[in-house]
PDB file of C-alpha atoms and ligand atoms in Angstrom:
ATOM      1  CA  MET A 112     173.042 156.055 326.101  1.00  0.00           C
ATOM      2  CA  LYS A 113     173.060 152.161 327.057  1.00  0.00           C
ATOM      3  CA  CYS A 114     171.906 149.188 325.034  1.00  0.00           C
ATOM      4  CA  THR A 115     168.280 148.601 325.685  1.00  0.00           C
ATOM      5  CA  VAL A 116     168.839 144.839 325.703  1.00  0.00           C
ATOM      6  CA  CYS A 117     172.257 144.103 327.336  1.00  0.00           C
ATOM      7  CA  ARG A 118     173.288 147.686 329.100  1.00  0.00           C
ATOM      8  CA  GLU A 119     176.580 147.708 326.957  1.00  0.00           C
ATOM      9  CA  THR A 120     177.376 151.201 325.288  1.00  0.00           C
ATOM     10  CA  ALA A 121     175.205 151.457 322.505  1.00  0.00           C
ATOM     11  CA  SER A 122     176.117 152.401 319.206  1.00  0.00           C
ATOM     12  CA  VAL A 123     172.996 153.597 317.491  1.00  0.00           C
ATOM     13  CA  GLU A 124     170.433 155.416 319.136  1.00  0.00           C
ATOM     14  CA  ILE A 125     166.629 154.978 317.823  1.00  0.00           C
ATOM     15  CA  ARG A 126     164.675 158.029 319.487  1.00  0.00           C
ATOM     16  CA  ARG A 127     161.339 156.715 318.187  1.00  0.00           C
ATOM     17  CA  HIS A 128     161.287 153.336 320.112  1.00  0.00           C
ATOM     18  CA  ASN A 129     162.955 155.294 323.173  1.00  0.00           C
ATOM     19  CA  SER A 130     165.591 152.664 322.617  1.00  0.00           C
ATOM     20  CA  GLY A 131     169.648 152.642 321.539  1.00  0.00           C
ATOM     21  CA  PHE A 132     171.248 149.281 320.900  1.00  0.00           C
ATOM     22  CA  CYS A 133     175.034 148.186 320.642  1.00  0.00           C
ATOM     23  CA  LYS A 134     175.680 146.664 317.471  1.00  0.00           C
ATOM     24  CA  THR A 135     175.172 143.264 317.920  1.00  0.00           C
ATOM     25  CA  HIS A 136     171.511 144.120 319.289  1.00  0.00           C
ATOM     26  CA  PHE A 137     171.010 146.627 316.821  1.00  0.00           C
ATOM     27  CA  LEU A 138     171.547 144.124 313.961  1.00  0.00           C
ATOM     28  CA  GLU A 139     169.229 141.537 315.770  1.00  0.00           C
ATOM     29  CA  TYR A 140     166.801 144.356 315.731  1.00  0.00           C
ATOM     30  CA  PHE A 141     167.136 145.114 312.055  1.00  0.00           C
ATOM     31  CA  GLU A 142     166.644 141.683 310.981  1.00  0.00           C
ATOM     32  CA  ASN A 143     163.569 141.401 313.515  1.00  0.00           C
ATOM     33  CA  GLN A 144     162.117 144.266 311.919  1.00  0.00           C
ATOM     34  CA  VAL A 145     162.750 143.004 308.267  1.00  0.00           C
ATOM     35  CA  ARG A 146     161.287 139.360 309.278  1.00  0.00           C
ATOM     36  CA  LYS A 147     157.987 141.478 310.738  1.00  0.00           C
ATOM     37  CA  ALA A 148     157.465 143.234 307.810  1.00  0.00           C
ATOM     38  CA  ILE A 149     158.078 140.018 305.721  1.00  0.00           C
ATOM     39  CA  HIS A 150     155.678 137.887 308.194  1.00  0.00           C
ATOM     40  CA  ASP A 151     152.552 140.703 308.946  1.00  0.00           C
ATOM     41  CA  TYR A 152     151.932 141.199 304.339  1.00  0.00           C
ATOM     42  CA  ARG A 153     153.188 137.646 303.650  1.00  0.00           C
ATOM     43  CA  MET A 154     155.539 139.133 301.450  1.00  0.00           C
ATOM     44  CA  PHE A 155     156.925 135.479 300.404  1.00  0.00           C
ATOM     45  CA  GLN A 156     157.836 132.129 301.568  1.00  0.00           C
ATOM     46  CA  PRO A 157     161.257 130.985 302.418  1.00  0.00           C
ATOM     47  CA  ASP A 158     161.625 128.237 299.508  1.00  0.00           C
ATOM     48  CA  GLU A 159     160.275 131.132 297.022  1.00  0.00           C
ATOM     49  CA  ARG A 160     162.530 132.920 294.343  1.00  0.00           C
ATOM     50  CA  ILE A 161     162.994 136.673 295.060  1.00  0.00           C
ATOM     51  CA  LEU A 162     164.419 139.120 292.481  1.00  0.00           C
ATOM     52  CA  VAL A 163     166.241 142.171 294.731  1.00  0.00           C
ATOM     53  CA  ALA A 164     166.361 145.765 292.776  1.00  0.00           C
ATOM     54  CA  VAL A 165     169.795 146.939 293.504  1.00  0.00           C
ATOM     55  CA  SER A 166     170.930 150.566 292.980  1.00  0.00           C
ATOM     56  CA  GLY A 167     174.137 150.371 294.765  1.00  0.00           C
ATOM     57  CA  GLY A 168     173.051 152.980 297.356  1.00  0.00           C
ATOM     58  CA  LYS A 169     172.718 151.774 301.606  1.00  0.00           C
ATOM     59  CA  ASP A 170     169.162 151.075 301.184  1.00  0.00           C
ATOM     60  CA  SER A 171     169.006 148.352 298.634  1.00  0.00           C
ATOM     61  CA  LEU A 172     172.363 146.441 299.229  1.00  0.00           C
ATOM     62  CA  ALA A 173     170.985 146.670 303.039  1.00  0.00           C
ATOM     63  CA  LEU A 174     168.207 144.623 301.954  1.00  0.00           C
ATOM     64  CA  TRP A 175     170.190 142.138 299.803  1.00  0.00           C
ATOM     65  CA  ASP A 176     172.491 141.362 302.720  1.00  0.00           C
ATOM     66  CA  VAL A 177     169.781 140.899 304.766  1.00  0.00           C
ATOM     67  CA  LEU A 178     167.394 139.036 303.250  1.00  0.00           C
ATOM     68  CA  LEU A 179     170.478 136.425 302.229  1.00  0.00           C
ATOM     69  CA  ARG A 180     171.829 136.818 305.949  1.00  0.00           C
ATOM     70  CA  LEU A 181     167.993 135.689 306.591  1.00  0.00           C
ATOM     71  CA  GLY A 182     168.390 132.412 304.100  1.00  0.00           C
ATOM     72  CA  TYR A 183     166.475 133.879 301.688  1.00  0.00           C
ATOM     73  CA  ARG A 184     167.198 132.841 297.537  1.00  0.00           C
ATOM     74  CA  ALA A 185     167.716 136.917 296.650  1.00  0.00           C
ATOM     75  CA  ASP A 186     168.950 137.167 293.242  1.00  0.00           C
ATOM     76  CA  GLY A 187     169.916 141.150 292.471  1.00  0.00           C
ATOM     77  CA  LEU A 188     168.892 143.080 289.536  1.00  0.00           C
ATOM     78  CA  TYR A 189     170.827 146.117 288.426  1.00  0.00           C
ATOM     79  CA  ILE A 190     169.282 148.827 285.946  1.00  0.00           C
ATOM     80  CA  GLY A 191     172.409 150.733 284.535  1.00  0.00           C
ATOM     81  CA  LEU A 192     170.746 153.982 284.204  1.00  0.00           C
ATOM     82  CA  GLY A 193     173.007 156.049 282.112  1.00  0.00           C
ATOM     83  CA  ILE A 194     173.726 158.983 284.502  1.00  0.00           C
ATOM     84  CA  ASP A 195     177.054 159.428 283.726  1.00  0.00           C
ATOM     85  CA  GLU A 196     179.536 158.619 286.463  1.00  0.00           C
ATOM     86  CA  TYR A 197     176.957 158.366 289.159  1.00  0.00           C
ATOM     87  CA  SER A 198     175.578 154.875 287.203  1.00  0.00           C
ATOM     88  CA  ASP A 199     179.365 153.833 286.429  1.00  0.00           C
ATOM     89  CA  SER A 200     180.294 153.941 290.387  1.00  0.00           C
ATOM     90  CA  SER A 201     177.142 152.111 290.911  1.00  0.00           C
ATOM     91  CA  GLU A 202     177.573 149.409 289.501  1.00  0.00           C
ATOM     92  CA  GLU A 203     180.682 149.228 290.869  1.00  0.00           C
ATOM     93  CA  GLU A 204     179.699 148.923 294.117  1.00  0.00           C
ATOM     94  CA  VAL A 205     177.188 146.554 293.485  1.00  0.00           C
ATOM     95  CA  ARG A 206     179.032 144.619 291.376  1.00  0.00           C
ATOM     96  CA  ARG A 207     181.772 144.341 294.098  1.00  0.00           C
ATOM     97  CA  PHE A 208     178.982 143.304 297.033  1.00  0.00           C
ATOM     98  CA  ALA A 209     177.464 140.259 294.676  1.00  0.00           C
ATOM     99  CA  GLY A 210     181.347 139.490 293.759  1.00  0.00           C
ATOM    100  CA  GLN A 211     181.950 139.336 297.538  1.00  0.00           C
ATOM    101  CA  ARG A 212     178.622 136.755 298.640  1.00  0.00           C
ATOM    102  CA  GLY A 213     179.130 134.997 295.279  1.00  0.00           C
ATOM    103  CA  ALA A 214     175.350 136.413 294.975  1.00  0.00           C
ATOM    104  CA  PRO A 215     173.442 135.963 291.548  1.00  0.00           C
ATOM    105  CA  LEU A 216     173.394 139.774 289.632  1.00  0.00           C
ATOM    106  CA  GLN A 217     171.813 140.152 286.775  1.00  0.00           C
ATOM    107  CA  VAL A 218     172.921 143.891 285.100  1.00  0.00           C
ATOM    108  CA  VAL A 219     170.564 145.454 282.444  1.00  0.00           C
ATOM    109  CA  SER A 220     171.490 148.436 280.626  1.00  0.00           C
ATOM    110  CA  ILE A 221     169.011 151.384 279.465  1.00  0.00           C
ATOM    111  CA  PRO A 222     171.682 152.744 277.317  1.00  0.00           C
ATOM    112  CA  GLY A 223     172.709 149.458 276.191  1.00  0.00           C
ATOM    113  CA  GLU A 224     169.327 148.455 275.017  1.00  0.00           C
ATOM    114  CA  TYR A 225     167.914 151.783 274.026  1.00  0.00           C
ATOM    115  CA  GLY A 226     170.880 153.923 273.044  1.00  0.00           C
ATOM    116  CA  GLU A 227     169.945 156.158 275.335  1.00  0.00           C
ATOM    117  CA  GLY A 228     170.163 156.919 279.160  1.00  0.00           C
ATOM    118  CA  VAL A 229     167.187 157.939 281.445  1.00  0.00           C
ATOM    119  CA  ARG A 230     168.501 162.040 281.501  1.00  0.00           C
ATOM    120  CA  GLY A 231     168.389 161.456 277.260  1.00  0.00           C
ATOM    121  CA  ILE A 232     165.089 160.030 277.065  1.00  0.00           C
ATOM    122  CA  ALA A 233     163.252 162.521 279.933  1.00  0.00           C
ATOM    123  CA  ALA A 234     164.452 165.293 277.497  1.00  0.00           C
ATOM    124  CA  LYS A 235     163.353 164.019 274.433  1.00  0.00           C
ATOM    125  CA  THR A 236     159.695 163.205 275.616  1.00  0.00           C
ATOM    126  CA  ARG A 237     159.952 166.540 277.937  1.00  0.00           C
ATOM    127  CA  ARG A 238     159.548 164.601 281.117  1.00  0.00           C
ATOM    128  CA  ALA A 239     160.687 164.890 284.084  1.00  0.00           C
ATOM    129  CA  PRO A 240     164.223 162.643 284.498  1.00  0.00           C
ATOM    130  CA  CYS A 241     162.721 161.279 288.056  1.00  0.00           C
ATOM    131  CA  SER A 242     159.527 160.401 286.228  1.00  0.00           C
ATOM    132  CA  ALA A 243     161.452 158.834 282.669  1.00  0.00           C
ATOM    133  CA  CYS A 244     163.601 156.682 285.198  1.00  0.00           C
ATOM    134  CA  GLY A 245     160.512 155.738 287.421  1.00  0.00           C
ATOM    135  CA  LEU A 246     159.069 154.642 284.578  1.00  0.00           C
ATOM    136  CA  GLY A 247     162.188 152.676 283.207  1.00  0.00           C
ATOM    137  CA  LYS A 248     162.619 151.001 286.327  1.00  0.00           C
ATOM    138  CA  ARG A 249     159.227 149.749 287.408  1.00  0.00           C
ATOM    139  CA  TYR A 250     158.938 148.282 283.715  1.00  0.00           C
ATOM    140  CA  THR A 251     162.296 146.461 283.320  1.00  0.00           C
ATOM    141  CA  PHE A 252     161.977 145.351 287.059  1.00  0.00           C
ATOM    142  CA  ASN A 253     158.588 143.702 286.028  1.00  0.00           C
ATOM    143  CA  ARG A 254     160.154 142.630 282.943  1.00  0.00           C
ATOM    144  CA  ILE A 255     163.387 140.892 284.140  1.00  0.00           C
ATOM    145  CA  ALA A 256     161.282 139.269 287.466  1.00  0.00           C
ATOM    146  CA  ALA A 257     158.503 137.836 284.395  1.00  0.00           C
ATOM    147  CA  GLU A 258     161.157 136.161 282.267  1.00  0.00           C
ATOM    148  CA  GLY A 259     163.527 135.098 284.979  1.00  0.00           C
ATOM    149  CA  GLY A 260     160.334 132.928 286.670  1.00  0.00           C
ATOM    150  CA  TYR A 261     160.542 135.239 290.248  1.00  0.00           C
ATOM    151  CA  ASP A 262     157.907 135.086 292.552  1.00  0.00           C
ATOM    152  CA  VAL A 263     158.369 138.258 293.795  1.00  0.00           C
ATOM    153  CA  ILE A 264     160.294 141.763 293.114  1.00  0.00           C
ATOM    154  CA  CYS A 265     161.810 143.451 296.267  1.00  0.00           C
ATOM    155  CA  THR A 266     162.875 147.175 296.831  1.00  0.00           C
ATOM    156  CA  GLY A 267     164.543 148.863 299.264  1.00  0.00           C
ATOM    157  CA  HIS A 268     161.929 151.630 300.381  1.00  0.00           C
ATOM    158  CA  ASN A 269     162.531 152.417 303.366  1.00  0.00           C
ATOM    159  CA  MET A 270     160.082 154.197 306.283  1.00  0.00           C
ATOM    160  CA  ASP A 271     161.178 157.643 305.050  1.00  0.00           C
ATOM    161  CA  ASP A 272     160.707 156.958 301.479  1.00  0.00           C
ATOM    162  CA  GLU A 273     157.094 155.682 301.818  1.00  0.00           C
ATOM    163  CA  ALA A 274     156.104 158.633 304.840  1.00  0.00           C
ATOM    164  CA  ALA A 275     157.519 160.987 301.876  1.00  0.00           C
ATOM    165  CA  ALA A 276     155.391 159.439 299.249  1.00  0.00           C
ATOM    166  CA  LEU A 277     152.025 159.217 301.540  1.00  0.00           C
ATOM    167  CA  PHE A 278     152.633 163.168 302.456  1.00  0.00           C
ATOM    168  CA  GLY A 279     152.838 163.649 298.611  1.00  0.00           C
ATOM    169  CA  ASN A 280     149.979 161.477 297.783  1.00  0.00           C
ATOM    170  CA  VAL A 281     147.918 163.272 300.522  1.00  0.00           C
ATOM    171  CA  MET A 282     149.164 166.846 300.027  1.00  0.00           C
ATOM    172  CA  HIS A 283     147.530 166.380 296.189  1.00  0.00           C
ATOM    173  CA  TRP A 284     145.063 163.739 297.213  1.00  0.00           C
ATOM    174  CA  GLN A 285     146.026 161.176 295.067  1.00  0.00           C
ATOM    175  CA  THR A 286     143.891 159.066 295.830  1.00  0.00           C
ATOM    176  CA  ASP A 287     144.101 156.332 293.219  1.00  0.00           C
ATOM    177  CA  TYR A 288     148.147 156.538 294.427  1.00  0.00           C
ATOM    178  CA  LEU A 289     146.803 156.102 298.152  1.00  0.00           C
ATOM    179  CA  ALA A 290     144.816 153.077 297.154  1.00  0.00           C
ATOM    180  CA  ARG A 291     147.572 151.308 295.851  1.00  0.00           C
ATOM    181  CA  GLN A 292     150.387 152.700 298.628  1.00  0.00           C
ATOM    182  CA  SER A 293     151.143 149.392 300.360  1.00  0.00           C
ATOM    183  CA  PRO A 294     154.388 147.542 301.808  1.00  0.00           C
ATOM    184  CA  LEU A 295     152.874 144.765 299.091  1.00  0.00           C
ATOM    185  CA  MET A 296     151.612 144.844 295.742  1.00  0.00           C
ATOM    186  CA  GLU A 297     150.011 141.483 295.392  1.00  0.00           C
ATOM    187  CA  ALA A 298     150.764 139.899 291.942  1.00  0.00           C
ATOM    188  CA  GLU A 299     148.154 139.756 288.733  1.00  0.00           C
ATOM    189  CA  SER A 300     147.156 137.186 286.326  1.00  0.00           C
ATOM    190  CA  SER A 301     148.484 139.682 283.749  1.00  0.00           C
ATOM    191  CA  GLY A 302     151.882 139.571 284.248  1.00  0.00           C
ATOM    192  CA  LEU A 303     152.462 142.039 286.702  1.00  0.00           C
ATOM    193  CA  VAL A 304     155.008 140.499 289.038  1.00  0.00           C
ATOM    194  CA  ARG A 305     154.317 140.828 293.602  1.00  0.00           C
ATOM    195  CA  LYS A 306     156.316 143.732 294.567  1.00  0.00           C
ATOM    196  CA  ALA A 307     157.472 144.215 298.396  1.00  0.00           C
ATOM    197  CA  LYS A 308     159.147 146.747 300.399  1.00  0.00           C
ATOM    198  CA  PRO A 309     160.615 144.567 303.581  1.00  0.00           C
ATOM    199  CA  LEU A 310     162.524 147.840 304.672  1.00  0.00           C
ATOM    200  CA  TYR A 311     159.165 149.699 305.463  1.00  0.00           C
ATOM    201  CA  ARG A 312     159.937 149.641 308.995  1.00  0.00           C
ATOM    202  CA  LEU A 313     163.064 150.679 309.067  1.00  0.00           C
ATOM    203  CA  SER A 314     164.793 154.467 308.666  1.00  0.00           C
ATOM    204  CA  GLU A 315     166.636 155.753 306.125  1.00  0.00           C
ATOM    205  CA  ARG A 316     169.301 156.397 309.518  1.00  0.00           C
ATOM    206  CA  GLU A 317     168.863 152.854 310.267  1.00  0.00           C
ATOM    207  CA  THR A 318     169.710 151.369 306.994  1.00  0.00           C
ATOM    208  CA  ALA A 319     173.193 153.734 306.835  1.00  0.00           C
ATOM    209  CA  ALA A 320     173.980 152.319 310.368  1.00  0.00           C
ATOM    210  CA  TYR A 321     173.672 148.832 309.106  1.00  0.00           C
ATOM    211  CA  CYS A 322     175.362 148.902 306.276  1.00  0.00           C
ATOM    212  CA  VAL A 323     178.211 150.551 308.368  1.00  0.00           C
ATOM    213  CA  LEU A 324     178.249 148.066 311.143  1.00  0.00           C
ATOM    214  CA  ARG A 325     177.767 145.250 308.445  1.00  0.00           C
ATOM    215  CA  GLY A 326     181.002 146.879 306.692  1.00  0.00           C
ATOM    216  CA  ILE A 327     178.991 147.100 303.123  1.00  0.00           C
ATOM    217  CA  ASP A 328     180.565 149.983 301.019  1.00  0.00           C
ATOM    218  CA  TYR A 329     177.595 151.454 299.104  1.00  0.00           C
ATOM    219  CA  GLN A 330     177.115 154.648 296.831  1.00  0.00           C
ATOM    220  CA  VAL A 331     177.253 157.125 299.126  1.00  0.00           C
ATOM    221  CA  GLU A 332     176.640 160.073 296.670  1.00  0.00           C
ATOM    222  CA  GLU A 333     173.080 160.785 295.655  1.00  0.00           C
ATOM    223  CA  CYS A 334     171.880 161.090 292.220  1.00  0.00           C
ATOM    224  CA  PRO A 335     172.818 164.306 290.718  1.00  0.00           C
ATOM    225  CA  MET A 336     168.657 164.172 289.039  1.00  0.00           C
ATOM    226  CA  ALA A 337     167.272 164.143 292.698  1.00  0.00           C
ATOM    227  CA  LEU A 338     168.315 167.735 293.679  1.00  0.00           C
ATOM    228  CA  GLY A 339     165.648 169.884 294.401  1.00  0.00           C
ATOM    229  CA  ASN A 340     162.779 166.898 293.831  1.00  0.00           C
ATOM    230  CA  LYS A 341     159.935 166.644 295.167  1.00  0.00           C
ATOM    231  CA  THR A 342     160.086 163.998 297.759  1.00  0.00           C
ATOM    232  CA  ASN A 343     163.500 165.219 299.231  1.00  0.00           C
ATOM    233  CA  GLN A 344     161.735 168.318 299.913  1.00  0.00           C
ATOM    234  CA  TYR A 345     159.194 166.028 301.518  1.00  0.00           C
ATOM    235  CA  LYS A 346     161.523 164.406 303.399  1.00  0.00           C
ATOM    236  CA  GLU A 347     163.270 167.553 304.476  1.00  0.00           C
ATOM    237  CA  LEU A 348     159.899 168.652 306.446  1.00  0.00           C
ATOM    238  CA  LEU A 349     159.233 165.233 307.707  1.00  0.00           C
ATOM    239  CA  ASN A 350     162.843 165.135 308.899  1.00  0.00           C
ATOM    240  CA  GLN A 351     162.607 168.911 310.407  1.00  0.00           C
ATOM    241  CA  LEU A 352     158.972 167.034 312.251  1.00  0.00           C
ATOM    242  CA  GLU A 353     161.011 164.331 313.547  1.00  0.00           C
ATOM    243  CA  LEU A 354     163.774 166.266 315.041  1.00  0.00           C
ATOM    244  CA  GLN A 355     160.724 168.355 316.951  1.00  0.00           C
ATOM    245  CA  SER A 356     158.642 165.025 317.445  1.00  0.00           C
ATOM    246  CA  PRO A 357     160.483 161.354 317.352  1.00  0.00           C
ATOM    247  CA  GLY A 358     158.135 159.190 315.727  1.00  0.00           C
ATOM    248  CA  THR A 359     156.204 161.489 313.794  1.00  0.00           C
ATOM    249  CA  LYS A 360     157.452 159.188 310.543  1.00  0.00           C
ATOM    250  CA  HIS A 361     156.202 156.448 312.005  1.00  0.00           C
ATOM    251  CA  HIS A 362     152.565 157.562 313.348  1.00  0.00           C
ATOM    252  CA  LEU A 363     152.168 159.083 310.061  1.00  0.00           C
ATOM    253  CA  LEU A 364     152.700 156.047 307.875  1.00  0.00           C
ATOM    254  CA  PHE A 365     151.375 153.213 309.886  1.00  0.00           C
ATOM    255  CA  GLY A 366     148.748 155.246 311.303  1.00  0.00           C
ATOM    256  CA  PHE A 367     147.609 155.833 307.429  1.00  0.00           C
ATOM    257  CA  LEU A 368     148.469 151.516 306.971  1.00  0.00           C
ATOM    258  CA  GLU A 369     146.664 150.414 309.716  1.00  0.00           C
ATOM    259  CA  ARG A 370     143.502 152.677 309.967  1.00  0.00           C
ATOM    260  CA  ALA A 371     143.283 154.874 306.640  1.00  0.00           C
ATOM    261  CA  GLN A 372     144.184 152.965 303.592  1.00  0.00           C
ATOM    262  CA  PRO A 373     141.477 150.675 303.329  1.00  0.00           C
ATOM    263  CA  PHE A 374     139.572 153.538 303.077  1.00  0.00           C
ATOM    264  CA  PHE A 375     141.192 154.193 299.346  1.00  0.00           C
ATOM    265  CA  ARG A 376     141.048 151.026 298.091  1.00  0.00           C
ATOM    266  CA  ALA A 377     138.769 151.315 295.375  1.00  0.00           C
ATOM    267  CA  GLY A 378     137.012 148.517 293.603  1.00  0.00           C
ATOM    268  CA  ASP A 379     138.195 146.374 290.760  1.00  0.00           C
ATOM    269  CA  PRO A 380     141.336 147.585 289.405  1.00  0.00           C
ATOM    270  CA  THR A 381     141.393 148.534 285.950  1.00  0.00           C
ATOM    271  CA  PRO A 382     142.455 145.165 283.595  1.00  0.00           C
ATOM    272  CA  LEU A 383     145.073 144.823 282.226  1.00  0.00           C
ATOM    273  CA  ARG A 384     145.993 142.950 279.264  1.00  0.00           C
ATOM    274  CA  PRO A 385     149.649 142.339 277.186  1.00  0.00           C
ATOM    275  CA  CYS A 386     151.122 145.313 275.178  1.00  0.00           C
ATOM    276  CA  GLU A 387     151.422 145.271 271.537  1.00  0.00           C
ATOM    277  CA  ARG A 388     154.631 146.115 271.198  1.00  0.00           C
ATOM    278  CA  CYS A 389     156.060 144.135 274.424  1.00  0.00           C
ATOM    279  CA  GLY A 390     154.038 142.101 275.725  1.00  0.00           C
ATOM    280  CA  GLU A 391     154.382 143.541 279.406  1.00  0.00           C
ATOM    281  CA  PRO A 392     150.550 144.008 280.877  1.00  0.00           C
ATOM    282  CA  THR A 393     148.842 147.555 280.400  1.00  0.00           C
ATOM    283  CA  SER A 394     145.924 149.232 280.694  1.00  0.00           C
ATOM    284  CA  GLY A 395     145.651 150.302 277.171  1.00  0.00           C
ATOM    285  CA  GLU A 396     147.056 149.233 274.152  1.00  0.00           C
ATOM    286  CA  VAL A 397     150.620 150.199 274.037  1.00  0.00           C
ATOM    287  CA  CYS A 398     152.467 150.483 277.262  1.00  0.00           C
ATOM    288  CA  SER A 399     153.449 153.633 279.214  1.00  0.00           C
ATOM    289  CA  PHE A 400     156.848 152.548 278.582  1.00  0.00           C
ATOM    290  CA  CYS A 401     156.914 151.813 275.164  1.00  0.00           C
ATOM    291  CA  ARG A 402     155.161 154.906 274.289  1.00  0.00           C
ATOM    292  CA  MET A 403     157.942 156.843 275.905  1.00  0.00           C
ATOM    293  CA  ILE A 404     160.698 155.308 273.701  1.00  0.00           C
ATOM    294  CA  GLU A 405     158.667 155.871 270.766  1.00  0.00           C
ATOM    295  CA  ARG A 406     158.254 159.701 271.730  1.00  0.00           C
ATOM    296  CA  ALA A 407     161.674 159.514 271.931  1.00  0.00           C
ATOM    297  CA  GLY A 408     162.235 158.689 268.403  1.00  0.00           C
ATOM    298  CA  LEU A 409     164.177 155.203 269.906  1.00  0.00           C
ATOM    299  CA  ALA A 410     163.686 151.612 269.978  1.00  0.00           C
ATOM    300  CA  LYS A 411     164.846 148.578 271.879  1.00  0.00           C
ATOM    301  CA  THR A 412     168.189 147.602 269.994  1.00  0.00           C
ATOM    302  CA  GLN A 413     167.610 144.065 270.619  1.00  0.00           C
ATOM    303  CA  GLY A 414     164.430 141.881 270.419  1.00  0.00           C
ATOM    304  CA  LEU A 415     161.120 143.128 269.683  1.00  0.00           C
ATOM    305  CA  ASP A 416     161.272 145.524 266.615  1.00  0.00           C
ATOM    306  CA  ILE A 417     158.701 148.579 266.888  1.00  0.00           C
ATOM    307  CA  PRO A 418     157.345 150.102 264.121  1.00  0.00           C
ATOM    308  CA  LEU A 419     158.549 153.678 263.120  1.00  0.00           C
ATOM    309  CA  ALA A 420     154.831 154.232 261.742  1.00  0.00           C
ATOM    310  CA  ALA A 421     153.781 154.338 265.067  1.00  0.00           C
ATOM    311  CA  VAL A 422     155.919 156.174 266.346  1.00  0.00           C
ATOM    312  CA  GLU A 423     155.070 159.352 264.326  1.00  0.00           C
ATOM    313  CA  ALA A 424     151.183 158.462 264.845  1.00  0.00           C
ATOM    314  CA  ASP A 425     151.533 158.751 268.519  1.00  0.00           C
ATOM    315  CA  ARG A 426     153.782 162.416 268.703  1.00  0.00           C
TER     316      ARG A 426
HETATM  317  S1  LIG B 548     167.969 157.285 290.531  1.00  0.00           S
HETATM  318 FE1  LIG B 548     165.927 157.938 288.482  1.00  0.00          FE
HETATM  319 FE2  LIG B 548     166.508 158.393 291.544  1.00  0.00          FE
HETATM  320 FE3  LIG B 548     168.067 159.304 289.899  1.00  0.00          FE
HETATM  321  S2  LIG B 548     166.635 160.099 288.302  1.00  0.00           S
HETATM  322 FE4  LIG B 548     165.421 160.440 289.637  1.00  0.00          FE
HETATM  323  S3  LIG B 548     164.489 158.418 290.255  1.00  0.00           S
HETATM  324  S4  LIG B 548     166.973 160.504 291.564  1.00  0.00           S
HETATM  325  S5  LIG B 548     165.634 157.404 292.856  1.00  0.00           S
HETATM  326 ZN1  LIG B 549     173.327 145.013 323.597  1.00  0.00          ZN
HETATM  327 ZN1  LIG B 550     154.821 147.464 276.075  1.00  0.00          ZN
END
């Protein structure tokens, strides 16, 4: 196949757009898709401070790389989840990437802060590992971004992630999730920091190709706890459909965002207030993260003291 722009041999074929690109024009295409995402959703301005949530995988490192190349003030945040060797090697990739570019990186360790990794917390609270992990990550992203005075948190969610999440939300008619599913979530005065997904126009295959063509080393192994999780099952189903009809994922996601999402937006969201334990925004008295940590019989090893009486009462 020839490059759609210059007619040289194409390195990457993009079937849903019926096009292909050589290295130079693929990188240009990738940057343009990110620029368009930022522009269309007014995700952030050039002078704003961005905190990029980096896991060491292809998506988040591609995102951090492209934001730096586009000239944004983007710092990294790596959250150590304490998932055996997977976490160790992921952290290494992130540190190497940041070191090579001289980009500021913050590292927060869940086992370091709470004395237990997400696997242990999940077991102690009888939650699915990805649910405990997801809650821990969302909580930590917001806390670190708010403490550091960042304007926006960026995550590496790509089109495949968003289409699979949408598929799952529709399968179970999770209307509250559908109301919030968007490449941009605005900040709230209660302390919720704005969140953006600048890669939502690009597929997983394209972020991998970007890393290969840019010479970015990334964690190739998947998290050992991802095996058999629902999102991966939905991704497989959508991949089968995509193979037969290129563009399926694109149509599903963009059709929803452009034509259906506004119907799910409810009235005013539940008002948030500071958590009595940690001060992070919550709809109840104590936020779900503090409740999970308390249920696990743990406490933050630095900073705020969590009264043990409350731990007992909440069980
Ligand atoms: S890191 Fe955490 Fe993922 Fe591993 S435990 Fe699940 S949510 S799969 S993106
Ligand atoms: Zn070309
Ligand atoms: Zn809390």
